[in-house]
Amino acid sequence: MERRTIGAAALEVGAVGLGCMPMSWAYTGSRQRGEDSLRAVHAALDRGTTLLDTADMYGPFTNELLLGRVLKERRSEAFVSTKVGLLVGEQHIVANGRPGYVRRACDASLRRLQTDVIDLYQLHRADPEVPVEETWGAMAELVSAGKVRSLGMCAVGARSARRTGARLHDGTIRQLERVQQVFPVSAVEAELSVWSAQALDALLPWCAARGVGFLAAMPLGNGFLTGTLIPGEGFEPDDVRARHPRFTAEMMAANQPIVAGLRRIARRHGEGVTPAQVALAWVLAQGPHVVPVPGAKRERWVTENAGAAGLRLTAVDLAEVAGLPGALGSWD
C-alpha cells in the first residue's frame, strides 16, 4: 500500500487507515463479535493498513483491550492512534482535560493496548472548564516522557457550529492556533467525505499550510456511501444512525443519487471496483497529507477499503463527484 506521512515528524502510515470504533461502540451491538474484529485488524495489517484508530471511551475501554490482543503480537507493524478527554457515564458523556487525569488516562491506555508507546495521542474534546493549553501541556509532557510520539486533535462537533451560525470548523481552528503555541500539532481528525465536505473550506487548508496530517473520519458517510444500506430497513436502538438526521428512511431515499453517482464512476474503473472504494479514493485525492480512516469490523470490508489505495480517480471522475447533489438531512 502507498505510504503517507503525518505531521512535521514525518510519521509514516498506510494511505488508508482503520477506524476501530464500530467493533465495540456506537454501531449495532448485536453484530459486534470479538473474534471477527480481531480477524479484521489482522487483515488490515496484512494489507498495509497500519494506522489503527481507537479511543479510551470506545466501549468504554473494550476497544483498546481488543487492539491490545493484536498489538501484543504485531506492535512493530502498527501505528497506534488513541484519544483522551471524554468520560462515558450511564446516559451522558463529559469532557475531562485536567492534567492529572490526562496522565492517568495515558498510563491506562498503554496498559490496555499492551504497548509502551502511543504513536498519536489525540485530544478527543477540550474541557470547557480547563484552558486547552493546560491539557495540551500535559499531553506534551507525555511526549517528553517517551510514552507518546506525537499529538493530535479531534475537530469540535458540528452541532455547536450550527447553533451559533459560525463556519463549521472555526472553533477547531481557534483551538489549534492556541495549542500550536504550546507543542506542535501532528494531526487533526475530522469528518470528510463525499457527502460531508465542509473540511475542504478552511480546516484542510489550515493543515496543509502547516504540514499537519489530516485523518478523515467517517469517509464512507457512516456506511451510506458504500451503497449497502437499504432505505427503511432501520437500525437497532443502540446504533447512532437510528438518531442521525440523514438516516431516516425518507432522507436515505432522497440521497440515493449520491450513491448512484459513485456507482457510475466505479463501473468505469472495472469489475470489482465499488462505490466505497470510489468514495475513499476521492478523500485520498484531496491531498498527500490526507489519510481516510473508515470504520469497519469485518475482514471483508477492511480488505475492500484497503483496495481503494490503488484506485486513481481521473479529472473527469473528480468533476463528476463535484457535480453530485448535496446531501439532505431532516433539517433541510
Short mmCIF file of C-alpha atoms in Angstrom, two decimals:
data_model
loop_
_atom_site.label_atom_id
_atom_site.label_comp_id
_atom_site.label_asym_id
_atom_site.label_seq_id
_atom_site.Cartn_x
_atom_site.Cartn_y
_atom_site.Cartn_z
CA MET A 1 0.00 0.00 0.00
CA GLU A 2 1.05 3.58 -0.65
CA ARG A 3 2.51 5.28 2.44
CA ARG A 4 1.69 8.76 3.64
CA THR A 5 3.28 10.98 6.27
CA ILE A 6 1.65 12.65 9.24
CA GLY A 7 2.96 15.92 10.65
CA ALA A 8 6.34 17.58 10.75
CA ALA A 9 7.85 14.48 12.34
CA ALA A 10 7.06 12.62 9.09
CA LEU A 11 5.35 9.70 10.82
CA GLU A 12 4.62 7.14 8.12
CA VAL A 13 1.35 5.23 7.76
CA GLY A 14 -0.55 3.28 5.13
CA ALA A 15 -2.64 5.57 2.92
CA VAL A 16 -5.90 4.06 4.23
CA GLY A 17 -6.36 3.62 7.98
CA LEU A 18 -8.78 1.56 10.08
CA GLY A 19 -11.31 3.12 12.42
CA CYS A 20 -11.84 0.56 15.18
CA MET A 21 -14.82 2.20 16.92
CA PRO A 22 -17.55 0.08 15.21
CA MET A 23 -16.00 -3.04 16.73
CA SER A 24 -17.26 -2.10 20.19
CA TRP A 25 -19.09 1.24 20.23
CA ALA A 26 -21.82 3.34 18.59
CA TYR A 27 -22.92 0.85 15.91
CA THR A 28 -25.22 -2.17 16.03
CA GLY A 29 -24.21 -4.08 19.16
CA SER A 30 -25.68 -7.40 18.04
CA ARG A 31 -23.15 -7.51 15.19
CA GLN A 32 -20.09 -6.81 17.33
CA ARG A 33 -18.12 -10.03 17.71
CA GLY A 34 -14.64 -10.00 19.17
CA GLU A 35 -13.16 -12.78 17.07
CA ASP A 36 -14.46 -11.24 13.84
CA SER A 37 -12.95 -7.91 14.87
CA LEU A 38 -9.60 -9.48 15.67
CA ARG A 39 -9.52 -11.07 12.22
CA ALA A 40 -10.34 -7.68 10.72
CA VAL A 41 -7.42 -5.98 12.49
CA HIS A 42 -5.03 -8.72 11.41
CA ALA A 43 -6.31 -8.45 7.83
CA ALA A 44 -5.74 -4.69 7.91
CA LEU A 45 -2.12 -5.09 8.96
CA ASP A 46 -1.61 -7.82 6.35
CA ARG A 47 -2.70 -5.36 3.64
CA GLY A 48 -0.61 -2.41 4.77
CA THR A 49 -3.35 -0.61 6.69
CA THR A 50 -1.10 0.35 9.57
CA LEU A 51 -2.99 3.22 11.25
CA LEU A 52 -5.34 1.78 13.88
CA ASP A 53 -7.58 4.49 15.33
CA THR A 54 -9.25 3.94 18.69
CA ALA A 55 -10.12 5.82 21.90
CA ASP A 56 -10.40 5.02 25.58
CA MET A 57 -14.10 5.94 25.52
CA TYR A 58 -15.00 3.32 22.89
CA GLY A 59 -16.67 0.62 24.91
CA PRO A 60 -15.62 2.30 27.13
CA PHE A 61 -12.16 0.72 27.28
CA THR A 62 -13.06 -2.51 25.45
CA ASN A 63 -11.86 -1.23 22.06
CA GLU A 64 -8.35 -0.61 23.37
CA LEU A 65 -8.37 -4.01 25.09
CA LEU A 66 -9.29 -5.69 21.80
CA LEU A 67 -6.50 -3.92 19.92
CA GLY A 68 -4.07 -4.85 22.67
CA ARG A 69 -4.57 -8.51 21.83
CA VAL A 70 -3.31 -7.84 18.30
CA LEU A 71 -0.59 -5.39 19.27
CA LYS A 72 0.88 -7.91 21.70
CA GLU A 73 1.85 -9.93 18.63
CA ARG A 74 2.28 -7.28 15.90
CA ARG A 75 3.18 -3.97 17.53
CA SER A 76 6.01 -3.22 15.10
CA GLU A 77 3.61 -3.33 12.13
CA ALA A 78 1.06 -0.89 13.56
CA PHE A 79 0.69 2.85 14.02
CA VAL A 80 -1.48 3.31 17.09
CA SER A 81 -3.74 6.33 17.50
CA THR A 82 -5.88 6.66 20.60
CA LYS A 83 -7.70 9.53 22.28
CA VAL A 84 -8.21 11.14 25.66
CA GLY A 85 -10.55 13.74 27.10
CA LEU A 86 -14.02 12.19 27.25
CA LEU A 87 -15.60 10.19 30.07
CA VAL A 88 -18.61 7.95 29.49
CA GLY A 89 -21.38 7.78 32.10
CA GLU A 90 -24.66 5.89 32.16
CA GLN A 91 -26.55 8.36 29.99
CA HIS A 92 -24.00 11.07 29.24
CA ILE A 93 -20.50 11.91 28.04
CA VAL A 94 -18.44 14.63 29.71
CA ALA A 95 -15.07 16.20 28.92
CA ASN A 96 -12.14 15.96 31.31
CA GLY A 97 -8.99 17.85 30.39
CA ARG A 98 -7.37 18.12 33.81
CA PRO A 99 -3.63 17.42 33.54
CA GLY A 100 -3.66 14.78 36.27
CA TYR A 101 -6.43 12.91 34.55
CA VAL A 102 -4.62 13.06 31.20
CA ARG A 103 -1.53 11.46 32.72
CA ARG A 104 -3.53 8.68 34.40
CA ALA A 105 -5.58 8.05 31.27
CA CYS A 106 -2.45 7.67 29.15
CA ASP A 107 -0.98 5.09 31.51
CA ALA A 108 -4.27 3.17 31.47
CA SER A 109 -4.40 3.23 27.66
CA LEU A 110 -0.84 1.94 27.45
CA ARG A 111 -1.77 -0.99 29.70
CA ARG A 112 -4.87 -1.86 27.73
CA LEU A 113 -3.08 -1.57 24.38
CA GLN A 114 -0.19 -3.70 25.67
CA THR A 115 2.41 -1.27 24.38
CA ASP A 116 4.96 1.10 25.86
CA VAL A 117 4.30 3.98 23.48
CA ILE A 118 1.31 5.53 21.64
CA ASP A 119 2.17 6.80 18.16
CA LEU A 120 -0.52 9.52 18.05
CA TYR A 121 -2.33 10.73 21.17
CA GLN A 122 -5.36 12.83 20.31
CA LEU A 123 -7.42 15.22 22.39
CA HIS A 124 -10.96 13.99 21.82
CA ARG A 125 -12.64 17.17 23.08
CA ALA A 126 -11.38 20.20 25.00
CA ASP A 127 -12.73 20.57 28.54
CA PRO A 128 -14.64 23.88 28.83
CA GLU A 129 -13.57 24.08 32.49
CA VAL A 130 -9.83 23.76 31.74
CA PRO A 131 -7.76 26.01 29.44
CA VAL A 132 -6.90 23.87 26.43
CA GLU A 133 -3.25 24.94 26.79
CA GLU A 134 -3.09 23.16 30.17
CA THR A 135 -4.49 19.94 28.76
CA TRP A 136 -2.17 20.12 25.76
CA GLY A 137 0.80 20.86 28.01
CA ALA A 138 0.12 17.67 29.96
CA MET A 139 -0.06 15.75 26.70
CA ALA A 140 3.25 17.29 25.61
CA GLU A 141 4.83 16.08 28.85
CA LEU A 142 3.87 12.55 27.80
CA VAL A 143 5.93 13.03 24.64
CA SER A 144 8.90 14.14 26.72
CA ALA A 145 8.42 11.09 28.93
CA GLY A 146 8.58 8.76 25.90
CA LYS A 147 5.02 7.48 26.36
CA VAL A 148 3.67 9.25 23.27
CA ARG A 149 5.31 10.05 19.91
CA SER A 150 3.03 12.80 18.59
CA LEU A 151 -0.11 14.77 19.41
CA GLY A 152 -3.33 15.34 17.52
CA MET A 153 -6.74 16.91 17.98
CA CYS A 154 -10.25 15.89 17.00
CA ALA A 155 -12.46 18.56 15.49
CA VAL A 156 -15.23 20.13 17.52
CA GLY A 157 -18.62 18.65 16.64
CA ALA A 158 -20.91 20.22 14.06
CA ARG A 159 -23.82 20.81 16.43
CA SER A 160 -22.27 23.79 18.22
CA ALA A 161 -21.41 25.48 14.91
CA ARG A 162 -25.00 25.16 13.68
CA ARG A 163 -26.27 26.77 16.89
CA THR A 164 -24.02 29.82 16.63
CA GLY A 165 -24.14 30.22 12.86
CA ALA A 166 -20.33 30.07 12.66
CA ARG A 167 -18.45 28.19 9.96
CA LEU A 168 -18.24 24.53 10.89
CA HIS A 169 -14.56 24.39 11.85
CA ASP A 170 -13.93 27.90 13.18
CA GLY A 171 -13.92 26.66 16.79
CA THR A 172 -11.49 23.86 16.00
CA ILE A 173 -9.10 26.22 14.21
CA ARG A 174 -9.13 28.60 17.17
CA GLN A 175 -8.18 25.72 19.47
CA LEU A 176 -5.48 24.56 17.08
CA GLU A 177 -3.95 28.03 16.94
CA ARG A 178 -3.78 28.08 20.74
CA VAL A 179 -2.26 24.65 21.30
CA GLN A 180 0.20 25.09 18.42
CA GLN A 181 1.92 27.69 20.61
CA VAL A 182 2.49 25.02 23.29
CA PHE A 183 3.54 21.96 21.28
CA PRO A 184 3.31 21.06 17.56
CA VAL A 185 0.09 19.52 16.27
CA SER A 186 0.89 16.48 14.14
CA ALA A 187 -2.62 15.57 13.02
CA VAL A 188 -6.23 16.71 13.03
CA GLU A 189 -9.11 14.25 12.82
CA ALA A 190 -12.39 15.48 11.36
CA GLU A 191 -15.23 14.23 9.21
CA LEU A 192 -14.56 14.37 5.48
CA SER A 193 -16.45 12.51 2.81
CA VAL A 194 -18.23 12.94 -0.50
CA TRP A 195 -21.40 13.93 1.37
CA SER A 196 -19.72 15.93 4.16
CA ALA A 197 -17.01 18.02 2.52
CA GLN A 198 -17.04 21.09 4.80
CA ALA A 199 -13.47 20.45 5.95
CA LEU A 200 -12.27 21.49 2.49
CA ASP A 201 -13.30 25.09 3.16
CA ALA A 202 -10.88 26.02 5.95
CA LEU A 203 -9.69 23.12 8.09
CA LEU A 204 -7.92 21.11 5.40
CA PRO A 205 -6.11 24.19 4.03
CA TRP A 206 -5.06 25.09 7.60
CA CYS A 207 -3.47 21.66 7.98
CA ALA A 208 -1.82 21.73 4.54
CA ALA A 209 -0.24 25.12 5.17
CA ARG A 210 1.36 23.90 8.40
CA GLY A 211 2.42 20.39 7.46
CA VAL A 212 -0.24 18.86 9.71
CA GLY A 213 -1.69 15.49 8.79
CA PHE A 214 -5.44 15.15 8.28
CA LEU A 215 -7.25 12.00 9.38
CA ALA A 216 -10.57 11.83 7.55
CA ALA A 217 -13.17 10.40 9.89
CA MET A 218 -16.38 8.85 8.54
CA PRO A 219 -15.10 8.88 4.93
CA LEU A 220 -17.86 6.43 3.97
CA GLY A 221 -20.63 8.54 5.47
CA ASN A 222 -21.38 6.14 8.35
CA GLY A 223 -21.76 3.39 5.76
CA PHE A 224 -24.20 5.20 3.46
CA LEU A 225 -21.66 5.75 0.67
CA THR A 226 -20.96 2.02 0.43
CA GLY A 227 -24.35 1.54 -1.22
CA THR A 228 -25.09 -1.44 1.02
CA LEU A 229 -27.70 0.20 3.27
CA ILE A 230 -31.38 -0.14 2.36
CA PRO A 231 -33.70 2.82 2.99
CA GLY A 232 -36.38 1.88 5.51
CA GLU A 233 -34.55 -1.18 6.80
CA GLY A 234 -33.97 0.63 10.09
CA PHE A 235 -31.27 0.43 12.75
CA GLU A 236 -31.11 -1.07 16.20
CA PRO A 237 -31.68 1.42 19.05
CA ASP A 238 -28.03 1.38 20.13
CA ASP A 239 -26.85 2.38 16.64
CA VAL A 240 -26.03 6.10 16.29
CA ARG A 241 -27.67 6.11 12.86
CA ALA A 242 -31.05 5.43 14.47
CA ARG A 243 -30.96 9.08 15.61
CA HIS A 244 -28.99 10.61 12.72
CA PRO A 245 -30.94 13.12 10.58
CA ARG A 246 -29.56 11.68 7.34
CA PHE A 247 -30.62 8.12 8.14
CA THR A 248 -34.37 8.40 8.24
CA ALA A 249 -35.97 6.30 5.53
CA GLU A 250 -37.02 9.44 3.67
CA MET A 251 -33.56 11.03 3.70
CA MET A 252 -31.80 7.80 2.74
CA ALA A 253 -34.09 7.53 -0.27
CA ALA A 254 -33.59 11.18 -1.16
CA ASN A 255 -29.79 10.82 -1.06
CA GLN A 256 -29.61 7.75 -3.33
CA PRO A 257 -28.41 9.88 -6.32
CA ILE A 258 -25.10 10.33 -4.48
CA VAL A 259 -24.55 6.58 -4.29
CA ALA A 260 -25.69 6.19 -7.90
CA GLY A 261 -23.02 8.65 -8.98
CA LEU A 262 -20.33 6.72 -7.11
CA ARG A 263 -21.54 3.51 -8.77
CA ARG A 264 -21.23 5.08 -12.25
CA ILE A 265 -17.64 6.06 -11.55
CA ALA A 266 -16.85 2.62 -10.11
CA ARG A 267 -18.12 0.89 -13.25
CA ARG A 268 -15.76 2.98 -15.40
CA HIS A 269 -12.81 1.62 -13.40
CA GLY A 270 -13.64 -2.01 -14.00
CA GLU A 271 -15.31 -5.02 -12.49
CA GLY A 272 -14.92 -5.34 -8.76
CA VAL A 273 -14.48 -1.61 -8.04
CA THR A 274 -17.09 -0.50 -5.51
CA PRO A 275 -18.78 2.79 -4.58
CA ALA A 276 -16.97 2.64 -1.23
CA GLN A 277 -13.60 2.50 -2.96
CA VAL A 278 -14.51 5.48 -5.12
CA ALA A 279 -15.56 7.41 -2.01
CA LEU A 280 -12.25 6.63 -0.31
CA ALA A 281 -10.24 7.44 -3.45
CA TRP A 282 -11.95 10.84 -3.53
CA VAL A 283 -10.77 11.50 0.03
CA LEU A 284 -7.24 10.40 -0.87
CA ALA A 285 -7.27 12.80 -3.82
CA GLN A 286 -7.77 15.79 -1.51
CA GLY A 287 -4.07 15.95 -0.65
CA PRO A 288 -0.98 13.86 0.14
CA HIS A 289 -1.39 14.66 3.86
CA VAL A 290 -4.91 13.16 3.98
CA VAL A 291 -5.50 9.65 5.37
CA PRO A 292 -9.06 8.31 5.36
CA VAL A 293 -9.92 6.25 8.43
CA PRO A 294 -13.01 4.20 7.53
CA GLY A 295 -14.60 2.27 10.36
CA ALA A 296 -15.02 -1.46 9.89
CA LYS A 297 -15.44 -4.61 11.95
CA ARG A 298 -15.31 -7.34 9.29
CA GLU A 299 -12.37 -8.68 7.28
CA ARG A 300 -14.38 -8.30 4.06
CA TRP A 301 -14.81 -4.56 4.46
CA VAL A 302 -11.25 -3.99 5.67
CA THR A 303 -9.96 -5.73 2.54
CA GLU A 304 -12.24 -3.71 0.27
CA ASN A 305 -11.24 -0.43 1.92
CA ALA A 306 -7.55 -1.20 1.61
CA GLY A 307 -8.03 -1.72 -2.12
CA ALA A 308 -9.04 1.93 -2.51
CA ALA A 309 -5.41 2.95 -2.03
CA GLY A 310 -4.65 1.70 -5.52
CA LEU A 311 -7.57 3.47 -7.22
CA ARG A 312 -6.73 6.73 -9.01
CA LEU A 313 -9.63 8.94 -9.96
CA THR A 314 -9.37 10.95 -13.16
CA ALA A 315 -10.13 14.63 -13.57
CA VAL A 316 -13.44 13.57 -15.14
CA ASP A 317 -14.24 11.40 -12.10
CA LEU A 318 -13.45 14.23 -9.67
CA ALA A 319 -15.59 16.65 -11.66
CA GLU A 320 -18.46 14.18 -11.59
CA VAL A 321 -18.20 13.84 -7.81
CA ALA A 322 -18.15 17.62 -7.50
CA GLY A 323 -21.37 17.75 -9.51
CA LEU A 324 -23.28 15.30 -7.33
CA PRO A 325 -26.23 16.75 -5.41
CA GLY A 326 -25.60 17.89 -1.86
CA ALA A 327 -26.62 15.57 0.94
CA LEU A 328 -30.01 16.16 2.55
CA GLY A 329 -30.80 15.71 6.23
CA SER A 330 -34.02 16.04 8.19
CA TRP A 331 -33.08 19.65 8.99
CA ASP A 332 -33.14 20.60 5.26
#
